[in-house]
Coordinates of C-alpha atoms and ligand atoms in Angstrom, one line a residue:
Chain A
M1 CA 125.0 -6.9 181.5
G2 CA 128.1 -6.3 183.0
K3 CA 130.9 -7.2 182.3
T4 CA 133.9 -9.7 183.2
L5 CA 137.6 -7.9 183.0
A6 CA 138.3 -9.9 179.8
E7 CA 135.5 -8.5 178.3
K8 CA 135.9 -5.1 179.7
I9 CA 139.8 -5.1 178.7
L10 CA 138.2 -5.8 175.1
S11 CA 135.9 -4.4 174.3
L12 CA 138.1 -1.2 175.1
K13 CA 140.8 -2.2 172.8
S14 CA 139.0 -3.6 170.0
H15 CA 136.3 -0.2 170.1
S16 CA 133.4 -2.2 170.4
E17 CA 130.7 -4.3 173.0
A18 CA 133.3 -7.2 173.3
R19 CA 131.7 -10.0 174.9
A20 CA 132.9 -13.6 175.5
G21 CA 132.0 -15.4 171.8
D22 CA 132.8 -12.5 170.1
V23 CA 135.5 -12.4 167.6
V24 CA 137.8 -9.1 167.7
I25 CA 140.6 -7.2 166.1
A26 CA 142.2 -5.4 169.4
D27 CA 145.0 -3.0 169.9
V28 CA 148.1 -4.1 170.3
D29 CA 149.8 -2.3 172.9
L30 CA 153.5 -5.0 173.7
A31 CA 154.3 -7.8 171.3
F32 CA 157.5 -9.5 172.2
V33 CA 159.2 -12.5 170.9
Q34 CA 162.0 -14.2 172.8
D35 CA 165.2 -16.4 171.1
T36 CA 163.6 -20.1 171.0
T37 CA 160.4 -18.1 169.0
G38 CA 162.0 -14.9 167.3
P39 CA 164.2 -16.1 164.2
L40 CA 161.2 -18.6 163.3
T41 CA 159.0 -14.9 164.3
I42 CA 161.9 -12.7 161.9
R43 CA 161.1 -15.1 159.0
Q44 CA 157.8 -15.3 158.8
F45 CA 157.2 -10.9 159.2
K46 CA 160.0 -10.6 156.2
E47 CA 157.7 -13.5 154.1
S48 CA 154.6 -11.8 154.7
G49 CA 156.6 -8.5 152.5
F50 CA 156.8 -6.3 155.6
K51 CA 159.3 -4.1 156.5
A52 CA 158.3 -2.1 159.5
L53 CA 156.6 -2.2 162.7
A54 CA 153.8 -0.4 163.7
K55 CA 155.4 0.2 166.8
P56 CA 158.9 0.1 167.7
Q57 CA 159.1 1.6 170.6
Q58 CA 156.4 -1.6 171.9
A59 CA 157.9 -4.6 169.9
I60 CA 160.6 -6.2 172.5
I61 CA 162.7 -9.2 171.0
F62 CA 164.3 -10.5 174.5
L63 CA 168.0 -13.3 174.5
D64 CA 166.2 -15.1 177.5
H65 CA 166.0 -18.9 176.7
A66 CA 168.6 -19.9 175.6
A67 CA 171.7 -17.4 177.6
P68 CA 174.3 -17.1 177.6
S69 CA 174.1 -19.5 174.7
P70 CA 175.0 -23.8 174.8
A71 CA 175.4 -23.7 171.1
R72 CA 176.6 -22.7 167.5
Q73 CA 173.4 -23.0 166.0
I74 CA 171.5 -20.5 168.3
S75 CA 174.5 -18.3 169.5
N76 CA 174.9 -17.4 165.5
D77 CA 169.8 -17.5 165.7
H78 CA 171.4 -14.9 168.1
I79 CA 172.4 -13.3 165.7
L80 CA 169.7 -12.4 163.9
L81 CA 168.0 -11.0 166.9
R82 CA 170.3 -8.4 167.8
R83 CA 170.5 -7.4 163.4
F84 CA 166.7 -7.6 163.5
A85 CA 166.7 -5.3 166.1
E86 CA 169.2 -2.9 164.5
E87 CA 167.0 -2.9 161.5
T88 CA 164.0 -2.0 162.8
G89 CA 164.1 0.2 166.0
C90 CA 162.7 -1.8 168.0
R91 CA 164.1 -2.8 171.5
I92 CA 167.2 -5.9 172.4
Y93 CA 166.4 -6.9 175.8
E94 CA 170.3 -9.2 176.0
V95 CA 172.1 -11.7 177.9
G96 CA 171.6 -11.4 181.3
E97 CA 169.0 -9.1 181.9
G98 CA 165.9 -11.7 182.4
I99 CA 163.5 -13.8 181.7
C100 CA 160.4 -11.9 178.7
H101 CA 158.3 -12.7 181.1
E102 CA 159.4 -10.8 184.6
L103 CA 161.3 -7.4 182.4
V104 CA 157.7 -7.3 180.2
V105 CA 156.4 -7.2 184.0
E106 CA 159.4 -4.5 185.5
N107 CA 159.3 -2.4 182.4
F108 CA 156.7 -2.3 180.4
A109 CA 153.0 -3.9 181.3
N110 CA 149.9 -1.7 182.3
P111 CA 146.7 -2.2 183.6
G112 CA 144.2 -2.8 180.7
D113 CA 147.4 -3.0 178.5
V114 CA 146.6 -5.6 175.2
I115 CA 149.7 -7.5 175.3
I116 CA 150.6 -10.1 173.2
G117 CA 154.1 -12.6 173.4
A118 CA 156.3 -15.8 171.3
D119 CA 155.8 -17.8 175.2
S120 CA 152.7 -18.8 176.2
H121 CA 154.0 -17.9 179.7
T122 CA 153.0 -13.9 178.7
V123 CA 150.1 -14.9 180.5
T124 CA 151.6 -13.7 184.4
A125 CA 151.3 -10.2 183.3
G126 CA 147.4 -10.2 183.6
A127 CA 148.8 -10.4 187.6
L128 CA 148.5 -6.4 186.5
G129 CA 145.5 -6.3 184.9
A130 CA 146.7 -6.1 181.3
L131 CA 145.0 -9.1 178.6
A132 CA 148.4 -10.8 178.8
T133 CA 148.4 -14.1 176.5
G134 CA 150.9 -16.3 174.8
M135 CA 150.9 -16.8 170.8
G136 CA 153.0 -18.4 167.8
S137 CA 155.4 -16.6 165.7
S138 CA 153.0 -16.6 163.0
D139 CA 149.9 -13.9 165.0
V140 CA 153.3 -12.2 166.3
A141 CA 155.3 -11.9 163.3
V142 CA 151.4 -9.7 161.8
A143 CA 151.2 -8.3 165.1
L144 CA 154.9 -6.6 165.0
A145 CA 154.0 -5.4 161.2
L146 CA 149.2 -4.4 162.2
G147 CA 150.5 -3.3 165.5
K148 CA 147.0 -5.3 166.0
T149 CA 145.5 -9.1 166.7
W150 CA 141.7 -10.9 166.7
F151 CA 140.8 -12.8 169.3
R152 CA 137.9 -14.9 170.3
V153 CA 137.1 -13.0 172.9
P154 CA 137.0 -16.0 176.3
E155 CA 134.2 -16.7 178.9
S156 CA 135.4 -16.6 182.6
L157 CA 135.9 -18.9 185.5
L158 CA 135.9 -16.3 188.2
I159 CA 138.3 -17.8 191.2
E160 CA 137.5 -16.6 194.2
L161 CA 139.5 -16.3 196.9
S162 CA 139.4 -16.0 201.5
G163 CA 141.5 -16.7 204.2
V164 CA 144.7 -15.8 204.8
L165 CA 147.4 -19.1 203.8
P166 CA 148.6 -20.8 206.8
R167 CA 152.0 -20.9 207.4
G168 CA 154.2 -23.2 204.9
V169 CA 152.1 -22.5 202.0
Y170 CA 152.7 -20.0 199.2
V171 CA 150.6 -19.2 196.7
K172 CA 152.9 -22.0 194.4
D173 CA 150.5 -24.2 196.5
L174 CA 147.0 -23.1 195.5
I175 CA 148.1 -22.8 191.5
L176 CA 149.3 -26.3 191.9
Y177 CA 146.1 -27.7 193.7
L178 CA 143.1 -25.0 191.8
I179 CA 145.0 -26.4 188.7
G180 CA 144.9 -30.4 189.9
Q181 CA 141.1 -29.7 190.8
I182 CA 140.2 -28.2 186.9
G183 CA 142.9 -29.9 185.1
A184 CA 145.3 -29.0 182.5
D185 CA 142.5 -28.4 180.3
G186 CA 139.3 -26.9 182.6
A187 CA 140.1 -23.3 181.2
T188 CA 140.9 -24.2 178.4
Y189 CA 140.2 -21.1 175.4
K190 CA 138.8 -18.8 178.9
A191 CA 139.9 -16.5 181.2
L192 CA 140.6 -17.3 184.4
E193 CA 139.4 -14.3 186.9
F194 CA 140.5 -14.2 190.1
G195 CA 138.7 -12.1 192.9
G196 CA 137.9 -12.4 196.9
K197 CA 138.4 -11.6 200.5
A198 CA 141.4 -12.6 199.8
L199 CA 142.8 -10.4 197.0
A200 CA 144.2 -7.8 199.5
Q201 CA 146.5 -9.5 200.9
I202 CA 148.2 -11.7 198.4
T203 CA 151.4 -9.5 196.7
M204 CA 152.2 -8.9 193.1
S205 CA 154.8 -10.7 192.8
Q206 CA 152.4 -13.7 194.5
R207 CA 149.9 -12.4 191.8
L208 CA 152.6 -12.4 188.9
T209 CA 153.1 -16.9 190.1
I210 CA 149.4 -17.1 190.1
A211 CA 149.0 -15.7 186.4
N212 CA 151.4 -17.2 184.8
M213 CA 151.1 -20.6 185.4
A214 CA 147.2 -20.0 184.2
V215 CA 148.1 -21.1 180.7
E216 CA 148.8 -24.8 182.2
A217 CA 144.9 -24.9 183.1
G218 CA 144.6 -24.2 179.8
A219 CA 143.0 -19.8 179.5
K220 CA 144.5 -17.6 177.7
V221 CA 145.2 -15.7 180.8
G222 CA 145.0 -15.5 184.1
L223 CA 143.8 -11.7 185.4
F224 CA 144.1 -9.7 188.6
P225 CA 141.8 -6.5 188.5
S226 CA 144.0 -3.8 189.4
D227 CA 144.2 -2.5 192.6
R228 CA 145.4 -1.0 195.4
I229 CA 148.7 -3.7 195.2
T230 CA 148.3 -2.4 191.4
R231 CA 149.1 0.9 191.8
D232 CA 151.8 0.7 194.3
F233 CA 153.7 -1.3 192.5
L234 CA 153.4 0.1 189.5
K235 CA 154.6 4.3 191.5
E236 CA 157.9 1.7 192.3
H237 CA 158.7 0.5 189.2
G238 CA 157.9 3.9 187.9
R239 CA 154.9 3.8 186.3
G240 CA 152.7 5.7 188.4
D241 CA 150.9 7.7 185.8
K242 CA 150.3 4.4 184.3
Y243 CA 147.7 3.1 187.2
K244 CA 143.9 3.0 186.7
P245 CA 140.8 1.1 188.7
L246 CA 140.5 -2.2 186.5
S247 CA 137.8 -4.5 187.9
P248 CA 134.9 -6.8 186.3
D249 CA 131.2 -5.1 186.5
G250 CA 128.9 -6.9 189.0
G251 CA 126.3 -9.1 187.3
A252 CA 129.5 -9.8 184.9
N253 CA 128.3 -13.1 183.4
Y254 CA 130.2 -15.7 185.0
E255 CA 130.6 -19.3 184.1
R256 CA 131.7 -20.8 186.7
V257 CA 132.4 -19.9 190.2
I258 CA 134.8 -21.6 192.0
P259 CA 135.9 -21.3 195.6
V260 CA 139.3 -22.0 197.1
N261 CA 140.2 -20.7 201.3
L262 CA 143.6 -20.7 201.3
D263 CA 143.2 -22.1 205.6
Q264 CA 142.8 -25.4 204.1
L265 CA 145.3 -25.5 201.2
E266 CA 149.3 -27.4 202.6
P267 CA 153.2 -27.2 200.7
M268 CA 151.8 -29.2 197.2
L269 CA 153.6 -31.4 194.9
S270 CA 153.5 -31.9 191.3
L271 CA 154.1 -35.1 189.6
P272 CA 156.4 -36.1 186.6
H273 CA 155.1 -35.7 184.2
A274 CA 152.2 -34.2 184.1
V275 CA 151.9 -30.2 185.8
D276 CA 147.5 -31.4 187.0
S277 CA 149.6 -34.5 188.7
V278 CA 149.0 -32.6 192.5
R279 CA 149.9 -34.0 195.6
P280 CA 150.3 -32.9 199.4
A281 CA 153.5 -33.0 199.8
A282 CA 153.0 -34.9 202.9
Q283 CA 152.4 -37.7 200.3
V284 CA 155.0 -37.4 198.2
K285 CA 158.2 -36.9 200.8
G286 CA 161.2 -38.4 201.1
V287 CA 161.9 -39.6 197.4
K288 CA 164.7 -38.6 196.4
I289 CA 166.1 -35.4 194.5
Q290 CA 169.0 -35.1 192.9
Q291 CA 168.8 -31.6 192.4
A292 CA 166.8 -28.8 193.0
F293 CA 166.0 -25.6 191.2
I294 CA 165.3 -22.6 191.5
G295 CA 163.6 -20.0 189.4
T296 CA 161.7 -18.6 186.7
C297 CA 159.0 -16.7 185.4
T298 CA 157.3 -18.5 188.2
N299 CA 159.0 -18.4 190.9
G300 CA 162.7 -16.7 191.0
R301 CA 160.7 -12.8 192.3
V302 CA 163.4 -11.1 195.0
E303 CA 159.8 -12.3 197.3
D304 CA 160.8 -17.0 196.4
L305 CA 164.6 -16.1 197.3
A306 CA 163.4 -14.2 200.5
V307 CA 161.9 -18.1 201.7
A308 CA 164.7 -20.0 200.1
A309 CA 167.2 -18.2 201.7
E310 CA 165.0 -18.7 205.2
I311 CA 164.9 -21.9 205.3
L312 CA 168.5 -22.3 204.1
K313 CA 170.0 -19.6 205.8
G314 CA 173.1 -21.3 207.9
K315 CA 171.9 -24.7 207.0
K316 CA 173.3 -26.6 204.2
R317 CA 172.2 -28.5 200.8
H318 CA 172.1 -32.6 201.0
P319 CA 175.8 -33.6 199.8
G320 CA 173.7 -35.6 197.4
T321 CA 172.2 -32.3 195.6
R322 CA 173.4 -30.0 193.4
L323 CA 171.1 -26.2 194.5
L324 CA 170.7 -24.3 191.5
I325 CA 168.7 -20.4 191.5
A326 CA 167.9 -18.4 188.7
P327 CA 167.1 -14.8 189.6
A328 CA 164.7 -13.9 187.1
S329 CA 166.1 -10.7 186.1
R330 CA 169.8 -8.4 187.0
Q331 CA 166.7 -6.4 189.3
V332 CA 166.9 -9.0 191.2
L333 CA 169.5 -9.9 191.6
I334 CA 170.8 -7.2 192.4
Q335 CA 168.1 -6.5 194.9
A336 CA 168.1 -10.2 196.7
M337 CA 172.0 -8.9 197.2
D338 CA 171.6 -6.2 198.8
E339 CA 168.8 -7.8 201.0
G340 CA 172.1 -10.1 201.9
Y341 CA 170.1 -13.4 200.2
V342 CA 172.1 -14.3 197.1
R343 CA 175.1 -14.9 200.0
A344 CA 172.9 -17.1 202.6
L345 CA 172.1 -19.1 199.1
I346 CA 176.0 -19.4 197.8
E347 CA 176.8 -20.0 201.6
A348 CA 174.1 -23.1 201.5
G349 CA 175.7 -24.7 199.3
A350 CA 174.1 -22.9 195.4
A351 CA 175.0 -22.8 192.7
I352 CA 173.4 -18.4 191.8
L353 CA 172.9 -19.1 187.8
P354 CA 172.8 -16.0 185.0
P355 CA 169.0 -14.3 185.3
G356 CA 167.3 -16.1 182.3
C357 CA 165.1 -18.9 182.1
A358 CA 168.1 -21.8 183.1
A359 CA 167.6 -25.0 183.8
C360 CA 163.9 -24.7 183.3
L361 CA 163.5 -25.9 179.6
G362 CA 166.1 -28.3 179.3
L363 CA 169.2 -26.6 176.7
H364 CA 172.2 -26.2 179.0
Q365 CA 172.6 -24.9 182.9
G366 CA 170.9 -28.3 184.6
V367 CA 170.1 -30.8 182.4
L368 CA 169.0 -33.8 184.0
G369 CA 171.0 -37.1 183.5
D370 CA 169.1 -40.5 183.0
G371 CA 167.5 -41.1 186.4
E372 CA 167.6 -38.2 188.6
V373 CA 165.3 -36.0 190.1
C374 CA 163.9 -33.5 190.2
V375 CA 162.8 -30.4 192.8
S376 CA 161.6 -27.2 190.5
T377 CA 159.4 -23.9 191.0
A378 CA 159.0 -23.8 187.6
N379 CA 156.0 -24.1 186.1
R380 CA 156.3 -27.2 184.0
N381 CA 157.2 -30.8 184.4
F382 CA 156.3 -32.5 181.3
K383 CA 158.6 -35.6 179.8
G384 CA 161.5 -34.9 178.4
R385 CA 161.0 -30.8 180.0
M386 CA 164.5 -29.9 181.9
G387 CA 166.4 -32.4 178.8
N388 CA 165.9 -35.7 179.7
P389 CA 162.7 -37.6 179.2
E390 CA 164.3 -39.9 181.6
S391 CA 164.4 -37.5 183.7
M392 CA 161.2 -36.8 186.9
I393 CA 160.7 -33.4 187.8
Y394 CA 158.6 -32.6 190.9
L395 CA 156.6 -28.9 191.4
A396 CA 157.0 -27.5 194.1
S397 CA 156.8 -23.4 195.5
P398 CA 159.9 -22.4 196.6
A399 CA 159.4 -23.7 200.7
T400 CA 158.9 -26.9 199.3
A401 CA 162.6 -27.0 197.1
A402 CA 164.6 -24.9 199.1
A403 CA 163.3 -28.0 202.3
S404 CA 163.3 -30.4 200.2
A405 CA 167.6 -29.5 198.8
I406 CA 168.9 -29.7 202.4
K407 CA 166.6 -33.6 203.4
G408 CA 167.7 -34.8 199.7
E409 CA 164.3 -36.2 199.6
I410 CA 161.0 -34.4 198.7
T411 CA 160.6 -32.4 201.9
D412 CA 157.5 -31.0 203.8
P413 CA 158.7 -27.1 203.9
R414 CA 157.2 -26.8 207.4
E415 CA 159.5 -29.8 208.6
V416 CA 162.4 -27.9 209.1
M417 CA 160.9 -24.3 209.1
Chain B
M1 CA 132.9 -23.2 146.2
S2 CA 133.3 -26.8 146.5
D3 CA 134.4 -28.0 150.3
L4 CA 137.3 -28.8 151.6
V5 CA 138.1 -32.8 150.8
L6 CA 140.5 -34.9 152.3
K7 CA 140.8 -38.9 152.2
G8 CA 143.3 -40.6 154.5
R9 CA 144.3 -42.3 157.2
A10 CA 144.3 -42.0 160.7
V11 CA 147.4 -42.4 163.0
K12 CA 146.3 -42.5 167.1
L13 CA 147.4 -41.6 169.3
G14 CA 146.3 -41.4 172.7
D15 CA 146.0 -38.1 175.9
N16 CA 147.8 -35.2 176.6
I17 CA 150.1 -34.8 174.1
S18 CA 152.7 -31.2 175.0
T19 CA 154.0 -29.8 172.3
D20 CA 157.7 -30.4 174.4
D21 CA 156.7 -34.6 173.3
I22 CA 155.9 -33.7 169.6
I23 CA 159.4 -31.3 169.7
S24 CA 161.9 -31.4 172.7
G25 CA 163.6 -28.1 173.6
R26 CA 166.1 -29.6 173.9
F27 CA 166.1 -29.1 170.1
A28 CA 165.8 -26.0 169.9
H29 CA 169.8 -25.2 168.8
L30 CA 167.5 -27.1 165.2
R31 CA 164.8 -24.2 165.4
S32 CA 166.7 -22.7 162.4
N33 CA 166.6 -25.8 160.3
L34 CA 162.9 -26.9 159.8
P35 CA 164.0 -30.1 157.9
E36 CA 167.1 -31.3 160.8
L37 CA 164.4 -30.8 163.6
A38 CA 162.0 -32.7 162.1
K39 CA 163.9 -36.1 162.9
H40 CA 162.6 -35.8 165.7
V41 CA 159.0 -35.7 164.9
L42 CA 157.8 -37.0 169.0
E43 CA 160.3 -39.0 169.3
D44 CA 160.4 -39.8 172.8
T45 CA 156.8 -40.2 173.0
A46 CA 156.0 -42.4 170.3
P47 CA 158.9 -43.1 168.4
E48 CA 157.3 -44.7 165.8
F49 CA 155.2 -41.4 164.0
A50 CA 157.8 -40.5 161.0
S51 CA 158.1 -44.3 160.1
R52 CA 154.6 -44.0 160.3
V53 CA 153.7 -41.1 159.0
R54 CA 156.0 -42.0 155.2
A55 CA 155.1 -45.4 155.3
L56 CA 151.2 -44.4 155.3
S57 CA 151.9 -41.2 152.4
A58 CA 154.5 -44.0 150.1
A59 CA 151.4 -46.6 150.1
G60 CA 150.3 -43.2 148.2
A61 CA 145.5 -44.0 150.3
G62 CA 145.6 -40.1 151.1
I63 CA 147.0 -38.4 153.3
A64 CA 148.1 -39.0 157.3
I65 CA 145.8 -38.3 159.5
F66 CA 147.3 -37.4 163.2
V67 CA 144.2 -39.1 165.2
A68 CA 145.2 -37.8 168.6
G69 CA 142.8 -37.4 172.4
K70 CA 142.3 -34.8 174.8
N71 CA 144.2 -31.2 174.9
L72 CA 146.6 -32.2 172.6
G73 CA 148.9 -29.3 172.1
L74 CA 149.2 -28.3 175.6
G75 CA 152.6 -26.6 177.1
S76 CA 154.9 -24.2 174.9
S77 CA 153.7 -21.3 172.4
R78 CA 156.5 -23.0 169.9
E79 CA 155.0 -23.4 166.2
H80 CA 157.7 -25.1 165.2
A81 CA 154.7 -28.1 167.2
P82 CA 152.5 -28.1 163.9
V83 CA 155.2 -27.2 161.4
V84 CA 157.7 -30.0 162.8
I85 CA 154.3 -32.4 162.3
K86 CA 153.1 -30.7 158.9
M87 CA 156.4 -32.0 157.6
S88 CA 156.3 -35.1 159.0
G89 CA 153.7 -35.6 156.4
I90 CA 150.8 -34.9 158.8
G91 CA 147.1 -33.9 155.9
A92 CA 145.2 -32.7 158.5
I93 CA 144.9 -32.8 163.3
L94 CA 141.8 -34.8 164.9
A95 CA 141.9 -34.5 168.5
K96 CA 139.2 -34.6 171.0
S97 CA 139.9 -31.4 172.0
A98 CA 143.4 -28.9 171.6
A99 CA 145.5 -26.8 173.5
R100 CA 144.8 -22.4 172.3
I101 CA 148.3 -21.2 171.4
F102 CA 149.0 -25.0 169.4
F103 CA 145.1 -24.9 167.5
R104 CA 145.8 -21.6 166.6
N105 CA 149.9 -21.7 165.0
A106 CA 148.8 -25.5 163.5
I107 CA 145.3 -23.0 160.8
N108 CA 148.4 -20.4 160.5
Q109 CA 150.5 -22.5 159.3
G110 CA 148.2 -24.3 157.4
L111 CA 147.5 -27.7 158.8
P112 CA 143.5 -28.2 159.3
V113 CA 142.7 -28.9 162.8
L114 CA 139.3 -30.8 163.6
L115 CA 137.9 -31.4 166.8
C116 CA 134.9 -34.7 167.2
D117 CA 134.6 -37.4 169.8
T118 CA 138.3 -39.7 168.7
D119 CA 137.0 -42.8 170.7
K120 CA 135.0 -43.7 167.8
I121 CA 138.0 -43.8 165.3
G122 CA 140.8 -46.6 165.0
D123 CA 144.2 -46.7 164.7
G124 CA 144.9 -47.1 161.1
D125 CA 141.0 -46.5 159.6
K126 CA 140.0 -45.6 156.3
L127 CA 138.4 -41.3 157.4
E128 CA 137.1 -39.1 154.9
I129 CA 136.9 -35.5 156.5
N130 CA 134.9 -32.6 154.9
V131 CA 137.0 -29.6 156.5
T132 CA 134.9 -27.3 154.8
G133 CA 131.9 -28.5 156.7
G134 CA 133.3 -30.1 160.1
K135 CA 132.5 -34.0 158.8
I136 CA 134.4 -37.4 158.7
S137 CA 133.1 -40.5 157.6
N138 CA 134.5 -43.6 159.3
L139 CA 134.6 -45.9 156.5
M140 CA 135.6 -48.4 158.2
S141 CA 133.4 -48.1 160.7
G142 CA 130.6 -45.8 158.5
V143 CA 129.8 -43.2 162.1
T144 CA 129.6 -40.7 161.0
L145 CA 131.5 -37.7 163.2
S146 CA 130.5 -34.3 163.1
C147 CA 133.2 -30.9 164.7
S148 CA 133.0 -28.0 166.3
K149 CA 133.2 -25.0 163.9
M150 CA 136.1 -23.1 164.4
P151 CA 134.9 -19.2 164.2
P152 CA 135.3 -18.1 160.3
I153 CA 138.3 -15.7 160.8
M154 CA 140.0 -18.8 161.0
S155 CA 138.3 -20.8 158.2
A156 CA 139.5 -18.5 155.9
I157 CA 142.9 -18.6 157.2
L158 CA 143.2 -22.3 157.2
K159 CA 141.6 -21.7 153.2
E160 CA 144.6 -19.4 152.0
G161 CA 147.2 -21.9 153.7
G162 CA 148.3 -20.0 156.4
L163 CA 148.4 -17.0 158.0
I164 CA 151.5 -15.5 155.8
P165 CA 149.2 -16.0 152.3
Y166 CA 146.8 -15.1 154.6
I167 CA 147.9 -10.6 155.2
Q168 CA 150.1 -11.7 152.2
K169 CA 146.3 -11.9 150.3
H170 CA 144.3 -9.5 152.6
K171 CA 146.7 -6.9 154.1
D172 CA 144.9 -7.0 156.8
F173 CA 142.9 -9.0 159.2
V174 CA 139.6 -9.7 158.1
I175 CA 135.7 -10.2 160.1
T176 CA 133.1 -12.1 157.8
G177 CA 130.6 -13.7 159.2
Ligands
SF4_501 S1 161.8 -19.6 183.0 FE1 160.6 -21.3 181.7 S2 158.3 -21.0 181.6 FE2 159.5 -19.6 181.5 S3 160.0 -18.3 180.4 FE3 161.6 -18.9 180.7 S4 161.7 -21.1 179.2 FE4 159.7 -20.0 179.6

């Protein structure tokens, strides 16, 4: 019987015939932590009696979540992390270099890899055909030491994409729509695998947005096949030799096939305080906003800033709305400057934050006030997510966020394009 | 070997309790000070949770059992979520369903999570949980609930009291059954 992508990768990495439901031990190609999960990982690593990393060059610490540090305790955690990197020889990405998931994708992830990170959005690298998933600190501590971990091989749902996105509609709208359909637990313990004719038109940046949010449906991973677009991306990033084609077998066993026709989609928002509470922009427009935030591992790439800059160019943000922009990485920021997007955004009234998680998790750089409303391109709108349980977060595409910043209220981007 | 049996009372909350609900990201500066962090458990969502768990523990009627609805622990990978639940005095978790990272993290912390139909459990109910056999008896209503089975490797980790003690003992992952 044919295999799904998840079964194929886990078979390869566990040197066994991995089938959905099996428990396997798989080699880990890359294991990483960030600055809010790393300190616990390090303590657990030491408590276990480990001294050395299995693969120091495939172990990474990212200082991205609270970077630059907003508090003394976090600054001390950063010291702990830097010391661990010195002691063990693992890699470390400093403050301002970017978000862990973006840097993993730019520099490390390859088709067929097993990647684990102490961060739930590790699933992002599934866009490159890597079995990438988030785990807790203990699991990552052990994987850092042993170079392997255990997996229950997931059942897969196939999302079959057809058609073309209409003007003003983006893949963020697609993934919000899908999560609205299947629910925040619709893929729990399972893999989401994306396929269908439309794939050939979906860029790597767009695939990353989609894979990133797989975990918001509970999925273990959001997997894309490795194809021409993967090959071109790897080439551009100096890893052309790491390309290998990877697709599910014909006759693979999918628990469910969900067809989505892109032609039918419209701009969508996820309403506070649940990611799967999804409505078309047409039903939500008019809600006043005090902040628009464009960035994060979901939508902080050059393509996203380009969409926002296009809409905001020559216009001004609404005087009652702050506009915060955080590029996902230094590379993204440089390219967005070269293309003139940064200038357009600043002239429209944006505040540019350093590459990193910025306002996404409510620690710094954009904490909301009581009763305030934010339109964000992030992936989560849980109560209190942006630092204040008395605030409201609507999730949307960069286009919807940019359009809303201009009008000072939730706006269908097609009205300003 | 004898079964692991726990007795105690239910502290019941609802569906979709995220890891941000359990311990908000805004307390990340306290993550290297777990006793301080634990003071903020479920602070925004169920501010009475911590004091109720304390009262139950003080009453000496067995353990406090956190009973939730569906999709418990959705969201972030922060292992601090099960850590602060455990530190608050909870001895076991029952839920209709749990997000996968949270589930795995709780087991790795040696905190039993069993999945069953928690609609059949009321707040304050007296429960007897057979963790090994995956059975729950509601001593108030007399109803018995069966739980979905976890993979043997998880049971083995739980039996050792969590992943770190498991690895200290076995030095590696051992797949059995
Ligand atoms: S950008 Fe937000 S969702 Fe992404 S890793 Fe950072 S905090 Fe997490």
